[in-house]
Short mmCIF file of N, CA and C and ligand atoms in Angstrom, two decimals:
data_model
loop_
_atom_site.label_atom_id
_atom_site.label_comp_id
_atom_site.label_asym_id
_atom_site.label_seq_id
_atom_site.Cartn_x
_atom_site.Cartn_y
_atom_site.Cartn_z
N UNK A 1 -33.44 -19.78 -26.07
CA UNK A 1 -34.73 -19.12 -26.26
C UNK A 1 -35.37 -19.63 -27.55
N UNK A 2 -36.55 -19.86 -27.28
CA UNK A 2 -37.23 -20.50 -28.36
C UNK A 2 -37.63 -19.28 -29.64
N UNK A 3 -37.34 -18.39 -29.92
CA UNK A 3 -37.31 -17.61 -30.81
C UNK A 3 -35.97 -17.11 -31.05
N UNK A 4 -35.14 -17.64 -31.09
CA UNK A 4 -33.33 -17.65 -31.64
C UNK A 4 -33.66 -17.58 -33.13
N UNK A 5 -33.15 -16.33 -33.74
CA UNK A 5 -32.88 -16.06 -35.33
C UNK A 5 -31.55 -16.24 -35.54
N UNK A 6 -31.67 -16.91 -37.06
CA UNK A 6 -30.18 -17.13 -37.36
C UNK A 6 -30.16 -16.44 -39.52
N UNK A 7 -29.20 -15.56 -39.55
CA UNK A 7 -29.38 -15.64 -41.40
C UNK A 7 -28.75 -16.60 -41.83
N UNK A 8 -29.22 -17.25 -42.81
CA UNK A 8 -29.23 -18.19 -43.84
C UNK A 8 -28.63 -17.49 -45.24
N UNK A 9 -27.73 -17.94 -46.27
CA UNK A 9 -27.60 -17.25 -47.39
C UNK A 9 -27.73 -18.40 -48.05
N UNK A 10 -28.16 -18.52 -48.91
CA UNK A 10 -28.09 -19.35 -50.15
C UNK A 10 -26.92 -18.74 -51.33
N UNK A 11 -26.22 -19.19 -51.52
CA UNK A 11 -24.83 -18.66 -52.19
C UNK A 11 -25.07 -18.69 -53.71
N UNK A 12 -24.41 -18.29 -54.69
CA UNK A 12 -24.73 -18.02 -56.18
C UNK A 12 -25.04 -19.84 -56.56
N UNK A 13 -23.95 -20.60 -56.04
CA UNK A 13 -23.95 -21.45 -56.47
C UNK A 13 -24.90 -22.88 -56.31
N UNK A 14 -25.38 -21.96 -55.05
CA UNK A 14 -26.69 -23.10 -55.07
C UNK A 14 -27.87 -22.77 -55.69
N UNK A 15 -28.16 -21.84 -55.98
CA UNK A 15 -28.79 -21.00 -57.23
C UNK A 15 -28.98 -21.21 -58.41
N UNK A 16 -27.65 -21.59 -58.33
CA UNK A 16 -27.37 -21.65 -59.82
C UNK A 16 -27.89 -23.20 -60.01
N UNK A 17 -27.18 -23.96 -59.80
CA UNK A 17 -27.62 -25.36 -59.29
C UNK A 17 -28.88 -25.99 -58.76
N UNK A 18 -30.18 -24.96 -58.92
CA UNK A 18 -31.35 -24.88 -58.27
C UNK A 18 -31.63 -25.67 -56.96
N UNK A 19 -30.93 -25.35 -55.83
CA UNK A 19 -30.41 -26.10 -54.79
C UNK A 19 -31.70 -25.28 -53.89
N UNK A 20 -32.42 -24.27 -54.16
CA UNK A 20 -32.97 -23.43 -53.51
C UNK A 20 -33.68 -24.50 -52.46
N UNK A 21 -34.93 -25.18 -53.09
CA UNK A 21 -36.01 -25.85 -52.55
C UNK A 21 -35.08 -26.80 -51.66
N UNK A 22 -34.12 -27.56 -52.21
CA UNK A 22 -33.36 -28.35 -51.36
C UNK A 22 -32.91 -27.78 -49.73
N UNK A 23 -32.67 -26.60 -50.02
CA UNK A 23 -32.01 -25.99 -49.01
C UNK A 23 -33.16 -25.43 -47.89
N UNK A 24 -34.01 -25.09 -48.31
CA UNK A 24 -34.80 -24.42 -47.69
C UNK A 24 -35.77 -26.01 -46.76
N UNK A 25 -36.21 -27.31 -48.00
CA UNK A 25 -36.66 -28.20 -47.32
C UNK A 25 -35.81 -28.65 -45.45
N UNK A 26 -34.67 -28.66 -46.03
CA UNK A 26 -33.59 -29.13 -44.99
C UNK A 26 -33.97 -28.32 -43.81
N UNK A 27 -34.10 -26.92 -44.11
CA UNK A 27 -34.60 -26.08 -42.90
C UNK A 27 -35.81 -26.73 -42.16
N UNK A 28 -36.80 -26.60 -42.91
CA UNK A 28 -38.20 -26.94 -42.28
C UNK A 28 -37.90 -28.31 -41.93
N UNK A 29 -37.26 -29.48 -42.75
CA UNK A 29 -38.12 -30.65 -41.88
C UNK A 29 -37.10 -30.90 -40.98
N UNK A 30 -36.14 -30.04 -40.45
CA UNK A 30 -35.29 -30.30 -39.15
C UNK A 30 -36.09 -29.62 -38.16
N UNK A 31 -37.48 -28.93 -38.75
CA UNK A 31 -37.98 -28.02 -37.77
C UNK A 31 -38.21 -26.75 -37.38
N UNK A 32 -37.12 -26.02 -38.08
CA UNK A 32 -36.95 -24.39 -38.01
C UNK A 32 -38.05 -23.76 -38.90
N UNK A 33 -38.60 -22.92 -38.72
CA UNK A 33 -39.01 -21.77 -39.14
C UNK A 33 -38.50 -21.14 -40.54
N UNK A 34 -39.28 -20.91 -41.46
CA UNK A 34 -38.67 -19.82 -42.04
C UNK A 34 -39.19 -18.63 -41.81
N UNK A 35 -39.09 -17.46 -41.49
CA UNK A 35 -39.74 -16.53 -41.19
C UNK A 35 -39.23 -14.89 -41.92
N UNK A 36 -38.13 -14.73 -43.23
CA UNK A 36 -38.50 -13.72 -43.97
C UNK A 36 -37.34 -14.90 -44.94
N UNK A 37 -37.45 -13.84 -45.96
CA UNK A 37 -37.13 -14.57 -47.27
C UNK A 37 -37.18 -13.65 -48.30
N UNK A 38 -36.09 -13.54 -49.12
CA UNK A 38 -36.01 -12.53 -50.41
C UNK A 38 -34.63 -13.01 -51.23
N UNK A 39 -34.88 -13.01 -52.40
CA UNK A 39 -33.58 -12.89 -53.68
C UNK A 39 -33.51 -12.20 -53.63
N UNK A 40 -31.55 -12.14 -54.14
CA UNK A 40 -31.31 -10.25 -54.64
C UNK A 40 -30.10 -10.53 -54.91
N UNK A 41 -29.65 -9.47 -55.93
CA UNK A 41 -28.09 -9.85 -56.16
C UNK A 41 -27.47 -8.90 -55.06
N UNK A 42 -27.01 -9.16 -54.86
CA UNK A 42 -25.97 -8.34 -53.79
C UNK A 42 -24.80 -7.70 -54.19
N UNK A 43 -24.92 -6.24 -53.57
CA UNK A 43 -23.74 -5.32 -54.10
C UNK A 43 -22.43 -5.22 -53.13
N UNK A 44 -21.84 -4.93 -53.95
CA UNK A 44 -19.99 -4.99 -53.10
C UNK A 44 -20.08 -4.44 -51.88
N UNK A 45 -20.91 -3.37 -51.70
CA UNK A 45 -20.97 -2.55 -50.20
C UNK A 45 -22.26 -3.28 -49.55
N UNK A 46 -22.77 -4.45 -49.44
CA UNK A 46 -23.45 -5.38 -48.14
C UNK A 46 -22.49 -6.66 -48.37
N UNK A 47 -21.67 -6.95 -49.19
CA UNK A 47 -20.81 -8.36 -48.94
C UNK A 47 -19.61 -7.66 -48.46
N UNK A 48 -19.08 -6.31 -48.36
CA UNK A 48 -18.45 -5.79 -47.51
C UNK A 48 -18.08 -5.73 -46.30
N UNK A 49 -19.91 -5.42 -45.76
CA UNK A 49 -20.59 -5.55 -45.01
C UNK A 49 -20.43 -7.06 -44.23
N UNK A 50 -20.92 -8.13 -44.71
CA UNK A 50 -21.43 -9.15 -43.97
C UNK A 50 -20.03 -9.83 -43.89
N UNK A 51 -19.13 -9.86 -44.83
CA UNK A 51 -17.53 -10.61 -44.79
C UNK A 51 -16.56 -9.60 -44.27
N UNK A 52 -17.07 -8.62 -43.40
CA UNK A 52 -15.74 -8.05 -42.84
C UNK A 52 -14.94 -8.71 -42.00
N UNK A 53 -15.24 -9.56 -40.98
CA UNK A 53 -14.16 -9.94 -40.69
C UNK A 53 -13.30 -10.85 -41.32
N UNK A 54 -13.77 -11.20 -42.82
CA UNK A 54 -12.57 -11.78 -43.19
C UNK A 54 -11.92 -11.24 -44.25
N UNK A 55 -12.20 -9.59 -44.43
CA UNK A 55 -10.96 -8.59 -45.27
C UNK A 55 -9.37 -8.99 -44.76
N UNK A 56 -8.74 -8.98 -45.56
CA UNK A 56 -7.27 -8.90 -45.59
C UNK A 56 -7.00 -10.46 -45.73
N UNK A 57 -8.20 -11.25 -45.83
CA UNK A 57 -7.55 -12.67 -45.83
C UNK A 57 -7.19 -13.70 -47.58
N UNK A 58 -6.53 -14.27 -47.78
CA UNK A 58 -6.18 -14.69 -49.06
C UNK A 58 -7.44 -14.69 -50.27
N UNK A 59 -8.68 -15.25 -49.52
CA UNK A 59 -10.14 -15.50 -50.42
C UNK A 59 -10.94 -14.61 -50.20
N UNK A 60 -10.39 -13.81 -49.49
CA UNK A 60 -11.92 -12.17 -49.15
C UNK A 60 -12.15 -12.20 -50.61
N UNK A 61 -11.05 -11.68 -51.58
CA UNK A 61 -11.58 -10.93 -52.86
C UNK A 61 -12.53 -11.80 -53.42
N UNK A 62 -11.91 -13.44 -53.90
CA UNK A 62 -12.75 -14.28 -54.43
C UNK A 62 -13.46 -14.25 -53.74
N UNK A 63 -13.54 -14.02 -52.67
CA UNK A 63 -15.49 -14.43 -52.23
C UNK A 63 -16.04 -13.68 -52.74
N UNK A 64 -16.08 -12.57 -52.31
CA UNK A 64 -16.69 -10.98 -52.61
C UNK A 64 -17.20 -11.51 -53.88
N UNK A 65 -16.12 -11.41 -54.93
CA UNK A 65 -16.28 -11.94 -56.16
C UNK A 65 -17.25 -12.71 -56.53
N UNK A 66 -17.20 -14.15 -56.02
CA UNK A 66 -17.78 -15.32 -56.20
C UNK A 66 -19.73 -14.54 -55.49
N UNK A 67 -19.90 -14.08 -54.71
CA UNK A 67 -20.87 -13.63 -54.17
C UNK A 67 -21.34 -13.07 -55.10
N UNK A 68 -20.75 -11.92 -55.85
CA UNK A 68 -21.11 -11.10 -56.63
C UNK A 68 -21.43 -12.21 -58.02
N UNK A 69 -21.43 -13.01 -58.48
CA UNK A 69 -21.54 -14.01 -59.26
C UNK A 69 -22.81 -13.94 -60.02
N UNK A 70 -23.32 -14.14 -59.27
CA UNK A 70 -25.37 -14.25 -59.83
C UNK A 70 -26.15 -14.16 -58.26
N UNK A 71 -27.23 -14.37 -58.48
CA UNK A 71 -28.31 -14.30 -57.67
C UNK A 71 -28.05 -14.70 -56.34
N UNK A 72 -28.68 -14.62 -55.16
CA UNK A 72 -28.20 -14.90 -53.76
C UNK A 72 -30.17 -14.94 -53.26
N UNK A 73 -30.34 -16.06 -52.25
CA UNK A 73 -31.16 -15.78 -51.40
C UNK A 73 -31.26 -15.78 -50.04
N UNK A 74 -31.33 -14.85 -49.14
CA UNK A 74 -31.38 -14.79 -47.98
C UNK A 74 -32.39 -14.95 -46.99
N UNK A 75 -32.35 -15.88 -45.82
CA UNK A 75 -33.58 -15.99 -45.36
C UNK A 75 -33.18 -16.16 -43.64
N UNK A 76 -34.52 -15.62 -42.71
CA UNK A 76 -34.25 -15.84 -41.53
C UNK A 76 -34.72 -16.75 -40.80
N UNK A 77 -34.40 -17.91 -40.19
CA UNK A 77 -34.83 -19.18 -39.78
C UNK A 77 -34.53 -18.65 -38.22
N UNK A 78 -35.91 -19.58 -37.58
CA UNK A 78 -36.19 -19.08 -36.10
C UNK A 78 -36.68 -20.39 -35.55
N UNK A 79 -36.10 -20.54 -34.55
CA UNK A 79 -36.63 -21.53 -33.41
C UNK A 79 -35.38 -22.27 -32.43
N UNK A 80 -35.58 -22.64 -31.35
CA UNK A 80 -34.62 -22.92 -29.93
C UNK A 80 -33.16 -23.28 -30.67
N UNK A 81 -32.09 -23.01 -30.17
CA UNK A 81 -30.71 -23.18 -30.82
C UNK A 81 -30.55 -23.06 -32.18
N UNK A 82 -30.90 -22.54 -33.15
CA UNK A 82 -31.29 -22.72 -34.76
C UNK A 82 -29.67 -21.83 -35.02
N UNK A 83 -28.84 -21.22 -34.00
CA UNK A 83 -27.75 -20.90 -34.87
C UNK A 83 -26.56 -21.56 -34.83
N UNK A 84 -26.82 -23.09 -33.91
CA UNK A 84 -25.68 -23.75 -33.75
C UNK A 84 -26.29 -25.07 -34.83
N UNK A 85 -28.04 -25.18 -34.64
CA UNK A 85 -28.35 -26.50 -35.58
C UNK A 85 -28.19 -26.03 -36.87
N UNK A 86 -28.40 -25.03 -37.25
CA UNK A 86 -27.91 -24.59 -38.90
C UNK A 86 -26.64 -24.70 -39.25
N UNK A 87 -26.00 -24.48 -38.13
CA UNK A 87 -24.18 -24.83 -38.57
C UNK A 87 -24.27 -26.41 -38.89
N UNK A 88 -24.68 -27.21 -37.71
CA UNK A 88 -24.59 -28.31 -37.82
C UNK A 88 -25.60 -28.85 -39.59
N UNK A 89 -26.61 -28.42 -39.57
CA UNK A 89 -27.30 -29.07 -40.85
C UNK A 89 -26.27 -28.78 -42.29
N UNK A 90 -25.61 -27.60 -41.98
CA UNK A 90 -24.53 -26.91 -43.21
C UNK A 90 -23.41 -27.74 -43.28
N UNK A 91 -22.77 -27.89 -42.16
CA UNK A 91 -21.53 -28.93 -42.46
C UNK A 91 -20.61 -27.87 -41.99
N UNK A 92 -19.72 -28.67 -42.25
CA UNK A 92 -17.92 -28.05 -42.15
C UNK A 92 -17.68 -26.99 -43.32
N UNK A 93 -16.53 -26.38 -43.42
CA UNK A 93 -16.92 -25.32 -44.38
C UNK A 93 -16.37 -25.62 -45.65
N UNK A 94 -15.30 -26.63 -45.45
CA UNK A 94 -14.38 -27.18 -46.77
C UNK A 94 -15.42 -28.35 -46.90
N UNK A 95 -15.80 -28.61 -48.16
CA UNK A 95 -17.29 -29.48 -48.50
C UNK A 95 -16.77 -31.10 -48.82
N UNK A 96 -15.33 -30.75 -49.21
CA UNK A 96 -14.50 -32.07 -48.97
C UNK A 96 -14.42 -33.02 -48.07
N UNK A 97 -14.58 -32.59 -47.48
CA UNK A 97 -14.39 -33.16 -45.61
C UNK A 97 -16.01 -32.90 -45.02
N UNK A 98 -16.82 -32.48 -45.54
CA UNK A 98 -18.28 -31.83 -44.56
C UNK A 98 -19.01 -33.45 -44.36
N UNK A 99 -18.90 -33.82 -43.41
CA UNK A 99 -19.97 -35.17 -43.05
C UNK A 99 -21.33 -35.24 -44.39
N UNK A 100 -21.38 -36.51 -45.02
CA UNK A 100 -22.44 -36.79 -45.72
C UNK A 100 -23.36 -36.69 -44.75
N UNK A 101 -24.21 -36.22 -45.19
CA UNK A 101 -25.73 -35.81 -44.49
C UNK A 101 -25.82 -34.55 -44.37
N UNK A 102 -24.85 -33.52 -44.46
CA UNK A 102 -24.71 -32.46 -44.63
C UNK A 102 -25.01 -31.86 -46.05
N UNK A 103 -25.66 -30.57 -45.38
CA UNK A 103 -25.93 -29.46 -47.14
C UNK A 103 -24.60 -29.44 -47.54
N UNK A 104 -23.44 -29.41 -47.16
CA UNK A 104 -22.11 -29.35 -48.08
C UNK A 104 -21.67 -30.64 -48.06
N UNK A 105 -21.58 -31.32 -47.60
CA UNK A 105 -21.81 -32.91 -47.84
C UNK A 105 -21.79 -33.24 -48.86
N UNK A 106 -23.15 -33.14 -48.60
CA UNK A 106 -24.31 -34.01 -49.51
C UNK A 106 -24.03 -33.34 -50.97
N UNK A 107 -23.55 -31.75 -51.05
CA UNK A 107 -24.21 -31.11 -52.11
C UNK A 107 -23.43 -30.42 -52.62
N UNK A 108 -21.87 -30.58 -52.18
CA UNK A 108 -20.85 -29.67 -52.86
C UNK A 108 -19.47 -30.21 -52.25
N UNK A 109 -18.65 -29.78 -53.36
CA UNK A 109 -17.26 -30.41 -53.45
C UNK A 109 -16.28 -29.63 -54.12
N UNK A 110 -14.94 -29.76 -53.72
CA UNK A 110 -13.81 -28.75 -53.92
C UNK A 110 -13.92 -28.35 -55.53
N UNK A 111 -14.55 -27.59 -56.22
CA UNK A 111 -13.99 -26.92 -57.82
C UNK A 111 -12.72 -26.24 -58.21
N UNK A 112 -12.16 -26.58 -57.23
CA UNK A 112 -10.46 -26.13 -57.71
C UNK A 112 -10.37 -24.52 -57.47
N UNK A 113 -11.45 -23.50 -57.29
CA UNK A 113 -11.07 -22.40 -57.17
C UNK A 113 -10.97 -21.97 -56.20
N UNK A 114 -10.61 -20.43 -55.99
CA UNK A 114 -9.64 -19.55 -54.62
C UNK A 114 -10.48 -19.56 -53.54
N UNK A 115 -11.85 -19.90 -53.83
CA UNK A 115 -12.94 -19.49 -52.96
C UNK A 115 -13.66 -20.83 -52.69
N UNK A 116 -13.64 -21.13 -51.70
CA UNK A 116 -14.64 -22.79 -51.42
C UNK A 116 -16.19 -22.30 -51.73
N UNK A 117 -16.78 -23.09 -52.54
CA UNK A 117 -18.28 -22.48 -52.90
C UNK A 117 -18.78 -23.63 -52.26
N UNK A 118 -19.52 -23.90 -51.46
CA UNK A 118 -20.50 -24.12 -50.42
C UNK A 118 -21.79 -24.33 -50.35
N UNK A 119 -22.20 -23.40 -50.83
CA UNK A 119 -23.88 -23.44 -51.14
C UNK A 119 -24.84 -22.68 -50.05
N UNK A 120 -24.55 -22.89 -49.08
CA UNK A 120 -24.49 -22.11 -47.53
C UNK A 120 -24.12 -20.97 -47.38
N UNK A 121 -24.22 -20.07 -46.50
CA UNK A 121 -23.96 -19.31 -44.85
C UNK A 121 -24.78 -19.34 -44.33
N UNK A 122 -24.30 -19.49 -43.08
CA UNK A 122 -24.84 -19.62 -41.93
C UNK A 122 -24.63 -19.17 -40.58
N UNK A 123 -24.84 -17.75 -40.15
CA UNK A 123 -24.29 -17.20 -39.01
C UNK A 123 -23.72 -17.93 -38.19
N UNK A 124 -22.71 -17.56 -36.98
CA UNK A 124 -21.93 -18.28 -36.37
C UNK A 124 -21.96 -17.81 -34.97
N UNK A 125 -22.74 -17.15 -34.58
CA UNK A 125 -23.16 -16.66 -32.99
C UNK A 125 -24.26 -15.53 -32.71
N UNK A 126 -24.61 -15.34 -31.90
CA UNK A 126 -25.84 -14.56 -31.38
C UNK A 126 -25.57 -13.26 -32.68
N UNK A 127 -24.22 -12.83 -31.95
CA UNK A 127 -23.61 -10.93 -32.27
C UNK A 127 -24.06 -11.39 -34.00
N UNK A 128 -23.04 -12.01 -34.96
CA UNK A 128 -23.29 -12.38 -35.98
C UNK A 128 -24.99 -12.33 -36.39
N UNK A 129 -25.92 -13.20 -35.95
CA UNK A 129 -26.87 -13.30 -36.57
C UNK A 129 -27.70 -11.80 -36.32
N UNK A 130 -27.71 -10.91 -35.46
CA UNK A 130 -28.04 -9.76 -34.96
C UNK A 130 -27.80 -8.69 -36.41
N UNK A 131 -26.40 -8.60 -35.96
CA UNK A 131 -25.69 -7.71 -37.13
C UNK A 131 -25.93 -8.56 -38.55
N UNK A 132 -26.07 -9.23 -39.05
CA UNK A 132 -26.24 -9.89 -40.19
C UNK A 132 -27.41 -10.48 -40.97
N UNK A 133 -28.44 -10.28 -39.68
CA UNK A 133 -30.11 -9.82 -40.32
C UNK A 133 -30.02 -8.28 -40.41
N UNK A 134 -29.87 -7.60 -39.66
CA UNK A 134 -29.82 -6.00 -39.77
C UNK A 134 -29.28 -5.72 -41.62
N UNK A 135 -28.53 -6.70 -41.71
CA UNK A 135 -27.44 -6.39 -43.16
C UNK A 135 -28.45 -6.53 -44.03
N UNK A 136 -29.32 -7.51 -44.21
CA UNK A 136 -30.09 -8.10 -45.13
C UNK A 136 -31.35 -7.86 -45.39
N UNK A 137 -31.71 -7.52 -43.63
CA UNK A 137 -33.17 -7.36 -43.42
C UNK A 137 -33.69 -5.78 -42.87
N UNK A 138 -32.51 -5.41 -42.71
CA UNK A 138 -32.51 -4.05 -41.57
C UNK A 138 -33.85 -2.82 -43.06
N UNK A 139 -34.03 -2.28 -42.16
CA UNK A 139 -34.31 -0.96 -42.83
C UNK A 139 -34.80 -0.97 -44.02
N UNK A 140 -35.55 -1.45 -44.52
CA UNK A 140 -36.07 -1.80 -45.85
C UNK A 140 -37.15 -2.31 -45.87
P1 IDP B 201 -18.25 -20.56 -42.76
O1 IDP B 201 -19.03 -20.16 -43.99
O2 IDP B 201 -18.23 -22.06 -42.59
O3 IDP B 201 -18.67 -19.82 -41.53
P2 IDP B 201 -15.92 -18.80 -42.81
O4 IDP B 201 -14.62 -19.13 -42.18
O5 IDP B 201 -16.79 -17.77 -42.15
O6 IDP B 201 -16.72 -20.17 -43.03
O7 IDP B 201 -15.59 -18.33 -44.30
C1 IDP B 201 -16.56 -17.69 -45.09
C2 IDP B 201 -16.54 -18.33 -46.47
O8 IDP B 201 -15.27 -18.08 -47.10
C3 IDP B 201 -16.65 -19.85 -46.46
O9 IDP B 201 -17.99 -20.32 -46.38
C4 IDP B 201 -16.02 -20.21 -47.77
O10 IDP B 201 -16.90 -19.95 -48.89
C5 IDP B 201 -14.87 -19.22 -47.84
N1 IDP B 201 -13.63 -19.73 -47.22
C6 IDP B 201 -13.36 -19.85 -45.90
N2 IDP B 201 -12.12 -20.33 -45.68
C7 IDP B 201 -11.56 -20.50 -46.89
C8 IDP B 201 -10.27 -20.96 -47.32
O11 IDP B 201 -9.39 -21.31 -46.53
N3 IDP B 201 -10.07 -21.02 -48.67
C9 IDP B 201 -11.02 -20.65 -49.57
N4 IDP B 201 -12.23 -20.18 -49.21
C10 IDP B 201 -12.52 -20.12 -47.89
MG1 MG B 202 -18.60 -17.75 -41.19
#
């Protein structure tokens, strides 16, 4: 369907790294939409939220953590398959290995800590992007 939403996070560390414009260009000139958009630091109870299924796993905390870091921007990109081409424009998730040409590629590499920092998320199926704009975008 040609109106397929997918959330996008921009992570502390691409932030920090002023990766913003980079990240967001990559969206548009592959084609997608941006269609909402906001900074915000994010509190322990919505990265709760959006990383539950990976509580109990070795890097939940550091992520959480690492999330909680500095600034975050979240945005919703729309247009035909946009939640399998955003995976694909993001890369693999270990940035070591992510195909050059990729946002983790191209733009990030192992820092030795508990948590792979990325620069990315990028929903990973319909249910996901549903529940995970609701997280970001819901009610507000
Ligand atoms: P994804 O972001 O590519 O969808 P997920 O498996 O959903 O990857 O993991 C969420 C995030 O947790 C990753 O983007 C990365 O920051 C971190 N992460 C995932 N697996 C590992 C790991 O094995 N070690 C350290 N950090 C990890
Ligand atoms: Mg994931």
């Amino acid at each position: 369907m040609s109106n397929e939403r997918t959330l996008v996070l921009i992570k502390p560390d691409g932030v920090r790294r002023a990766l913003i414009g980079e990240v967001i260009s990559r969206i548009e000139a592959k084609g997608y939409s941006v269609v909402a958009l906001r900074m915000l630091s994010a509190d322990r109870a919505i990265l709760e939220r959006h990383y539950e299924e990976h509580k109990g796993k070795p890097f939940y905390e550091p992520l959480v953590e690492f999330m909680l870091s500095g600034p975050i921007v979240a945005l919703i990109a729309e247009g035909n398959r946009v939640i399998e081409g955003f995976r694909s424009l993001a890369g693999a998730t270990d940035p070591t290995v992510a195909a050059p040409g990729t946002i983790r590629g191209d733009l990030a590499r192992d820092q030795g800590t508990k948590v792979v920092q990325n620069i990315v998320h990028g929903s990973d199926s319909p249910e996901s992007a549903a529940r995970e704009i609701e997280i970001f975008f819901g009610g507000k």
